[in-house]
Coordinates of C-alpha atoms in Angstrom, one line a residue:
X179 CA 89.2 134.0 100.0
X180 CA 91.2 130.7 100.4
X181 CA 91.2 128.7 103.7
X182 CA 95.3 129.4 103.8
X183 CA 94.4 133.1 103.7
X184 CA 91.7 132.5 106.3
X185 CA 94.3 131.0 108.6
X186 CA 97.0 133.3 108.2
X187 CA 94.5 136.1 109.3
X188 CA 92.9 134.1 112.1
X189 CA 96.3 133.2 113.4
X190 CA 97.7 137.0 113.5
X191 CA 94.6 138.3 115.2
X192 CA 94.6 135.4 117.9
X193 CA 98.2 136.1 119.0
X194 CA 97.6 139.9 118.7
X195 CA 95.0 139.4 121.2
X196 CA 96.8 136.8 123.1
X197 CA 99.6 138.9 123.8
X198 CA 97.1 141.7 125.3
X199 CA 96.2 139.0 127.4
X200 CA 99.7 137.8 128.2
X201 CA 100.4 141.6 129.1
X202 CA 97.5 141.9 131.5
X203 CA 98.7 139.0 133.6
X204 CA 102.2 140.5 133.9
X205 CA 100.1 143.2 135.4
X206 CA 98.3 141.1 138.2
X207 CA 101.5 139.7 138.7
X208 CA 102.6 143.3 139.5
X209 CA 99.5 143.8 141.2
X210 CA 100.0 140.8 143.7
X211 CA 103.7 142.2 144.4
X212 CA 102.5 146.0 144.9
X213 CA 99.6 144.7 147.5
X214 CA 102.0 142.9 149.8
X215 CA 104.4 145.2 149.9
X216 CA 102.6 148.5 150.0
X217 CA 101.7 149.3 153.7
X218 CA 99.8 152.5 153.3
X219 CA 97.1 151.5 150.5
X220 CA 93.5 151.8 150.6
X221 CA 93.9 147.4 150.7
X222 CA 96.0 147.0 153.2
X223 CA 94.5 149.2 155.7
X224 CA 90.8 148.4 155.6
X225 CA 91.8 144.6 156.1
X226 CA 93.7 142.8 158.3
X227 CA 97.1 140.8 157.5
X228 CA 95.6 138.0 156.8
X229 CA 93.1 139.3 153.9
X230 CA 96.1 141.1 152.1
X231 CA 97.8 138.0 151.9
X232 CA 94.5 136.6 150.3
X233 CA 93.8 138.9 147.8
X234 CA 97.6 139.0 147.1
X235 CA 97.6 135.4 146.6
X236 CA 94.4 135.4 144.3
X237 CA 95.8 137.5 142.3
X238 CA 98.9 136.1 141.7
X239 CA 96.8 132.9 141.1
X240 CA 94.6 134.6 138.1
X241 CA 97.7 136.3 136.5
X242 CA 99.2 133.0 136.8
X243 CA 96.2 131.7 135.2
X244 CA 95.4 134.4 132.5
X245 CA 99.0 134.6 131.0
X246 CA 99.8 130.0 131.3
X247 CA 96.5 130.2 128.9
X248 CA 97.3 132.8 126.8
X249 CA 100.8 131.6 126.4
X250 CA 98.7 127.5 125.4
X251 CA 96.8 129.6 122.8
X252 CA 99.8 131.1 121.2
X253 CA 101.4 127.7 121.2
X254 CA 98.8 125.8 119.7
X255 CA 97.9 128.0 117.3
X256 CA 101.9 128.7 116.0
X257 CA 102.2 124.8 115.7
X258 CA 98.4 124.5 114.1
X259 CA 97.5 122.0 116.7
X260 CA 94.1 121.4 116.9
X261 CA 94.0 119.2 120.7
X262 CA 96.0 122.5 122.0
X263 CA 93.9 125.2 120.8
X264 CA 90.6 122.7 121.7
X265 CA 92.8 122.5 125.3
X266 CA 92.7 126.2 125.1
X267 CA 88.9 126.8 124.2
X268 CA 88.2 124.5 127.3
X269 CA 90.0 126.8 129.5
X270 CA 88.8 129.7 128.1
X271 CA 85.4 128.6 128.9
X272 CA 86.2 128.2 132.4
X273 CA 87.4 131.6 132.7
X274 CA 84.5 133.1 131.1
X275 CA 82.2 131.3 133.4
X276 CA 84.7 132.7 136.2
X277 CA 84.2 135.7 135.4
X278 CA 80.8 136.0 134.7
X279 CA 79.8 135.0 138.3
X280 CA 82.1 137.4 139.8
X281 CA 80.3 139.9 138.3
X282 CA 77.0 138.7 139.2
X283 CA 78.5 138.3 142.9
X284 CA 80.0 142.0 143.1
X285 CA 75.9 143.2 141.7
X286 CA 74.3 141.3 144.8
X287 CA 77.1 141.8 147.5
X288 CA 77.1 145.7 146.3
X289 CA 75.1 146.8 149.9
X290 CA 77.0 144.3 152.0
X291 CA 80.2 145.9 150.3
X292 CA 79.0 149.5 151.3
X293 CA 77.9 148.5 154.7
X294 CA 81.3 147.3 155.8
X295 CA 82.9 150.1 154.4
X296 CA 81.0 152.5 156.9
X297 CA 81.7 150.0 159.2
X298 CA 85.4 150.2 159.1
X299 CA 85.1 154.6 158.7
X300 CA 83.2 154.2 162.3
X301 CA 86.0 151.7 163.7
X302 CA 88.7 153.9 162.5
X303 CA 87.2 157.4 164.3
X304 CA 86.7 155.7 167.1
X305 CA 90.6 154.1 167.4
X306 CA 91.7 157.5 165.9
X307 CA 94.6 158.5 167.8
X308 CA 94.1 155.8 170.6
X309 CA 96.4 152.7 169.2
X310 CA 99.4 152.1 167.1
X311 CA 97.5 151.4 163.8
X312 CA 98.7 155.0 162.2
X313 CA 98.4 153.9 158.8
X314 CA 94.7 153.9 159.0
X315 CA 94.9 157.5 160.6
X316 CA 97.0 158.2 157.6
X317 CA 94.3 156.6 155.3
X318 CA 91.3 158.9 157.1
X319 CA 93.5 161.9 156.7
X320 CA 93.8 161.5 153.4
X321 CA 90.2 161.1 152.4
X322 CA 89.0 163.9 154.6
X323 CA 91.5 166.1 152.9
X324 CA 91.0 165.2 149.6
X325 CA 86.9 164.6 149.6
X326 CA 87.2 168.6 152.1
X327 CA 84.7 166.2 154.2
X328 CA 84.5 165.7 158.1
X329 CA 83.4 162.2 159.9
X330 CA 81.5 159.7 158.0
X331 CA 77.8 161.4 158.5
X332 CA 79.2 164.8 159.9
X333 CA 81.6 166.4 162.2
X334 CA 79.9 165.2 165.4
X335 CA 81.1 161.7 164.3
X336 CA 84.7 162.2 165.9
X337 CA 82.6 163.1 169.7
X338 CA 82.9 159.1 169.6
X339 CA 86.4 159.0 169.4
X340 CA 88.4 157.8 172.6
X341 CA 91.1 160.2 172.8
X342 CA 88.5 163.5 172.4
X343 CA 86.4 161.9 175.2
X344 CA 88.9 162.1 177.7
X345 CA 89.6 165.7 177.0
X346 CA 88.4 168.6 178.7
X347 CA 87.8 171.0 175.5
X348 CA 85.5 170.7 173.0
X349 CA 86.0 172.0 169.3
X350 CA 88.4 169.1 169.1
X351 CA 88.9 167.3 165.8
X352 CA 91.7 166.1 163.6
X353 CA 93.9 168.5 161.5
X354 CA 92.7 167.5 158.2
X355 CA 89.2 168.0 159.0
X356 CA 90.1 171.9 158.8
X357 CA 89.3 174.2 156.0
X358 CA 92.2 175.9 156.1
X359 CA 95.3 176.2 158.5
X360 CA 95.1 173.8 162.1
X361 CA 95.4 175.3 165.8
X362 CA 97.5 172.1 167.0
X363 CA 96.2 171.1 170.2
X364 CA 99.0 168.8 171.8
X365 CA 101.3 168.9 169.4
X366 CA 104.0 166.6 171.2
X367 CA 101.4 163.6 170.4
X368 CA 102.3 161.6 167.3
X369 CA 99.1 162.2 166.0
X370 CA 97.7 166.3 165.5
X371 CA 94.5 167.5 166.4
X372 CA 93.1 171.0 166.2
X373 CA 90.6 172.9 168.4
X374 CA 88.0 174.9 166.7
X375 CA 85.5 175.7 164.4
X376 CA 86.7 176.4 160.9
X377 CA 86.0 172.6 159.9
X378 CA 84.4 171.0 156.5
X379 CA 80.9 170.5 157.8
X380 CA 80.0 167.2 155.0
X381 CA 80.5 164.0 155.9
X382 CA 82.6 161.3 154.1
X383 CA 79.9 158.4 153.4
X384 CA 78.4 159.9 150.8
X385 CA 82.0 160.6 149.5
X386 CA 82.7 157.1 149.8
X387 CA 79.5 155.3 148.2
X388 CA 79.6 158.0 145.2
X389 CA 83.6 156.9 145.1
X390 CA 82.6 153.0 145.6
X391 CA 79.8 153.0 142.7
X392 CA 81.6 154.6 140.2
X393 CA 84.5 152.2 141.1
X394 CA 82.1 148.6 140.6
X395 CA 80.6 150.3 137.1
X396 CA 84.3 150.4 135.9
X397 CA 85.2 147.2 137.3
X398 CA 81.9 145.8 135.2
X399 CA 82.3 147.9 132.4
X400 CA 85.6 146.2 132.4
X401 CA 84.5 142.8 133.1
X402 CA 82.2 143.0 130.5
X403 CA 84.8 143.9 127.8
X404 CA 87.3 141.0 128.8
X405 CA 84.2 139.0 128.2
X406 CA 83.7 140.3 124.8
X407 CA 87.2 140.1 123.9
X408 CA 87.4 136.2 125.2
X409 CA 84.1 135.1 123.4
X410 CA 85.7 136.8 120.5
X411 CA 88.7 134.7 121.4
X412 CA 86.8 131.6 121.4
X413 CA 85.2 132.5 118.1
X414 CA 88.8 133.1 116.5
X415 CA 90.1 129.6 118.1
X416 CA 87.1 127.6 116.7
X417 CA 87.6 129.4 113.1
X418 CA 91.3 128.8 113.5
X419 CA 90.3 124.6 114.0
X420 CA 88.2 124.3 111.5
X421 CA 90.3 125.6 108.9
X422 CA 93.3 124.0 110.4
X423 CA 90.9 120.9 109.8
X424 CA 90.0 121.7 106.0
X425 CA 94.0 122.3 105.3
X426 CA 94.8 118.9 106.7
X427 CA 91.9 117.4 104.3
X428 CA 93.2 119.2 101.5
X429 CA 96.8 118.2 102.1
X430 CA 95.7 114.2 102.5
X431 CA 93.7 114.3 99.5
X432 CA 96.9 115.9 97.2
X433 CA 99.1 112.9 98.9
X434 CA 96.8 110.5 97.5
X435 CA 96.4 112.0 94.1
X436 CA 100.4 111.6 93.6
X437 CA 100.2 108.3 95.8
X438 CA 98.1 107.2 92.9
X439 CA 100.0 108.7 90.0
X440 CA 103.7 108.1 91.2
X441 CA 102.8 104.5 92.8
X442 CA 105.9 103.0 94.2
X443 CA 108.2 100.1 92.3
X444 CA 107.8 96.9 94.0
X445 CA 111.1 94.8 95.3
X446 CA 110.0 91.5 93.9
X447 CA 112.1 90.1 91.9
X448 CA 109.9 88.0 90.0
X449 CA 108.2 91.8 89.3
X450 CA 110.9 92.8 87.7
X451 CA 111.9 90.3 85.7
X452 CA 107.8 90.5 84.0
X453 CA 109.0 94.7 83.5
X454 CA 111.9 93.7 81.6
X455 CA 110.0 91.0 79.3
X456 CA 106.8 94.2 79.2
X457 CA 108.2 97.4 79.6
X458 CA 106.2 100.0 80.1
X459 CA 105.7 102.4 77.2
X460 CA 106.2 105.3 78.9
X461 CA 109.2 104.2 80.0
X462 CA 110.8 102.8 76.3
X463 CA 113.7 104.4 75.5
X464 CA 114.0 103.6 71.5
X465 CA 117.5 104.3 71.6
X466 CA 118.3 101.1 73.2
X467 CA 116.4 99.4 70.2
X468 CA 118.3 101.7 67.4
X469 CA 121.6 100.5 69.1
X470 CA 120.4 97.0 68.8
X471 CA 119.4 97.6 65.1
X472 CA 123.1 99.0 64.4
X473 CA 124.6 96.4 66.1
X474 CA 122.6 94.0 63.7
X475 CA 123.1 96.2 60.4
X476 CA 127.1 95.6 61.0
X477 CA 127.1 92.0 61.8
X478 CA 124.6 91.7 58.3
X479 CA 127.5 93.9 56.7
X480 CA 130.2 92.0 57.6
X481 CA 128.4 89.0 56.6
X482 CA 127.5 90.5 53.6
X483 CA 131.1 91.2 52.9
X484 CA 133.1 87.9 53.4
X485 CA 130.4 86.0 51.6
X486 CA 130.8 88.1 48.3
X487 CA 134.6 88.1 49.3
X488 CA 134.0 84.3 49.4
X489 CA 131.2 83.8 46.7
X490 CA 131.0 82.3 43.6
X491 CA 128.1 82.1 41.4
X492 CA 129.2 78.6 39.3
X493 CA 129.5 77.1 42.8
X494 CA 126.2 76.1 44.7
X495 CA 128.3 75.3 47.8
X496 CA 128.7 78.3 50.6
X497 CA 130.1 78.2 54.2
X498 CA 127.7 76.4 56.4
X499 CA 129.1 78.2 59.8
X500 CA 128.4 81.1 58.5
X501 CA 125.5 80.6 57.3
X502 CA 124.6 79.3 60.9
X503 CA 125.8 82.0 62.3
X504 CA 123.9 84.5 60.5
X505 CA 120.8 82.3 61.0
X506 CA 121.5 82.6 64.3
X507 CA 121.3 86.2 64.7
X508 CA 117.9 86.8 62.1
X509 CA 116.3 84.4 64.5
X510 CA 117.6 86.3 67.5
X511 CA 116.6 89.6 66.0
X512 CA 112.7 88.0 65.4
X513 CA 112.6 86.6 68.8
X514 CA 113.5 90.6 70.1
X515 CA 110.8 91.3 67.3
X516 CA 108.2 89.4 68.3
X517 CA 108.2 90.2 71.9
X518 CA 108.2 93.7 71.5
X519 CA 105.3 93.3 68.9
X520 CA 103.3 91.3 71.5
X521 CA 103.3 94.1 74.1
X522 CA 103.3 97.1 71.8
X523 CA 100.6 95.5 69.8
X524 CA 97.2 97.9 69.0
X525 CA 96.6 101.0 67.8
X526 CA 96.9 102.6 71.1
X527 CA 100.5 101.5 71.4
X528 CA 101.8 103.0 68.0
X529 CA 102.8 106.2 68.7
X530 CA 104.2 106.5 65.4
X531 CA 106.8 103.4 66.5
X532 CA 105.2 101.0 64.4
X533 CA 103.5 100.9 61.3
X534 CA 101.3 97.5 61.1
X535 CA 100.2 95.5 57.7
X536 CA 98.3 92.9 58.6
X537 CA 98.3 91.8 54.9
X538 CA 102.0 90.8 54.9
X539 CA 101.7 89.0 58.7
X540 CA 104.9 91.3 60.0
X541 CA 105.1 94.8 61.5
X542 CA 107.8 96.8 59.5
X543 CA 109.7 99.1 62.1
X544 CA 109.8 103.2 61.1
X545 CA 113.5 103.2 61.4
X546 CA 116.0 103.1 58.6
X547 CA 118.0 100.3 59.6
X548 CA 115.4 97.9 59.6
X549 CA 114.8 98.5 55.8
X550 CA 118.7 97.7 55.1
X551 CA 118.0 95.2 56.7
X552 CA 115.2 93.5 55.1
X553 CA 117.0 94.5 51.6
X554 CA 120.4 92.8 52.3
X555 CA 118.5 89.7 53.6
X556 CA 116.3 89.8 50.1
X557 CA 119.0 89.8 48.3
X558 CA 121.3 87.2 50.1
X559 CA 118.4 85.1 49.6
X560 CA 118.0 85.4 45.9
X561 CA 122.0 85.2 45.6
X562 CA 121.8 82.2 47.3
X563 CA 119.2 81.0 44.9

């Protein structure tokens, strides 16, 4: 598989995990909102004002945290940046650690955790009723009715509760520690209790440890698999930067190959002036030279013409401007000749332009005109003679 294909792959299974991620911190977001506006959860009423706003806060903190790195990832990766996805890895690595001693703090702190839940069930019988913190009786209510349990170790739990002290009956407990329908005792109170026996004998800490522990193993079951996923993460983003890296190599190592085979014309003067005087072969364009040859064959024609127009074999006298004239341009034409020769010369040069004999100390060219032209200027000569 080529590194382009590697990369394209990488890159869609980064973002498609990235964007779980970028989901799940909408959700603490939510979370954070939900805890300091909900006044009858399990949160709000076990702690005090104060705590809510804590864990409120953290949690808009982390959700602020997971989806600003998520969102880096995505970034980096969609303009192949290797310092932001690097950026990213750092992060991530932070997180991970984050996470891995919470998880190691929620496995030692698991008693403490337990012991101040009983704690708060004991505080909450014993204000049951008493004081104006209803939502807790609300709470209580709730878990004795839905756990069909009585007091944290039994029944005999709510004998500590203030308001059943100071009655005269016994057989006093809360309605929703009945099995069935409640005989309201004082039923203009704001709160309803019940006298008599038909109650749910269990108590509610077993209820609540059972409920606790299976709570923690999915909070570390989950831990464990944002773990997974973010090494897995981490594993995509160093991929990603390394091929990212053997692109960029590639890419540099083509711009040199044409660098070297397209190498840029220079803006000296002097330079051009040596391409003109040596052209470069790949570069001739013979049709410049066949124009120059036709240009010559007419001059030698019209020459050729007004001498024998002029010409008379009994007289040895002929038309010395003329004859300079057409001097002139031969010895132009071998100058143009010459030069050409000189740069062209070797076999490697040829390419079927020129065809050298050495024995005759010229090179005859392969084009027509150049044969006219050697023929009228034989026979001019051996007129002239």
């Amino acid at each position: 598989m080529k590194d382009e294909d590697k990369l394209q792959i990488g890159k869609f299974l980064f973002m498609l995990i990235n964007s779980f991620f970028v989901i799940l911190g909408l959700s603490l977001f939510g979370a954070s909102v939900w805890i300091l506006f909900d006044t009858t959860g399990v949160i709000t009423i076990v702690s005090n004002e104060a705590d809510v706003k804590v864990v409120a806060g953290g949690l808009f903190v982390i959700g602020l945290v997971v989806v600003g790195v998520s969102m880096l990832g995505c970034f980096g990766v969609y303009l192949e940046n290797r310092c932001i996805i690097s950026l990213y890895m750092g992060f991530l690595i932070a997180i991970i650690f984050g996470e891995l001693f919470i998880t190691f703090l929620l496995l030692i702190k698991q008693n403490q955790i337990e012991r101040f839940l009983t704690e708060t069930v004991d505080a909450i019988i014993s204000t049951y009723g008493v004081n104006n913190t209803q939502t807790t009786w609300s709470l209580l209510d709730r878990v004795q009715k839905s756990a069909k349990c009585c007091g944290r170790q039994n029944a005999s739990d709510w004998e500590k509760n203030k308001f059943i002290q100071v009655q005269n009956t016994s057989d006093i407990y809360p309605c929703s520690c009945f099995n069935g329908s409640c005989p309201v005792f004082l039923s203009n109170e704001m709160y309803q209790f019940g006298n008599g026996s038909f109650i749910y004998t269990m108590g509610c800490e077993q209820k609540l440890k059972d409920w606790f522990e299976t709570n923690v193993l999915v909070i570390i079951g989950m831990d464990l698999a944002l773990l997974m996923i973010q090494v897995l993460q981490f594993i995509l983003g160093f991929l990603i930067c390394k091929n990212i890296g053997s692109k960029n190599k590639a890419r540099h190592a083509e711009n040199l190959l044409d660098a070297m085979e397209n190498p840029a014309s220079s803006s000296d003067p002097h330079q051009n002036d040596l391409e003109y005087y040596h052209p470069n072969i790949n570069t001739y364009d013979p049709q410049v030279y066949d124009a120059y040859n036709q240009e010559q064959t007419g001059q030698t024609f019209y020459q050729d013409c007004d001498l024998q127009h002029h010409y008379q074999p009994n007289i040895h006298t002929y038309d010395q401007k003329r004859n300079d004239g057409y001097d002139s341009a031969a010895q132009n034409y071998d100058q143009y000749e010459s030069q050409v020769y000189q740069h062209h010369s070797g076999p490697e040069h040829n390419h079927n332009f020129y065809n050298p004999k050495p024995e005759d100390d010229y090179i005859q060219h392969a084009d027509p005109s150049y044969e006219q032209y050697y023929e009228q200027h034989y026979q001019y000569n051996r007129d002239l003679n």
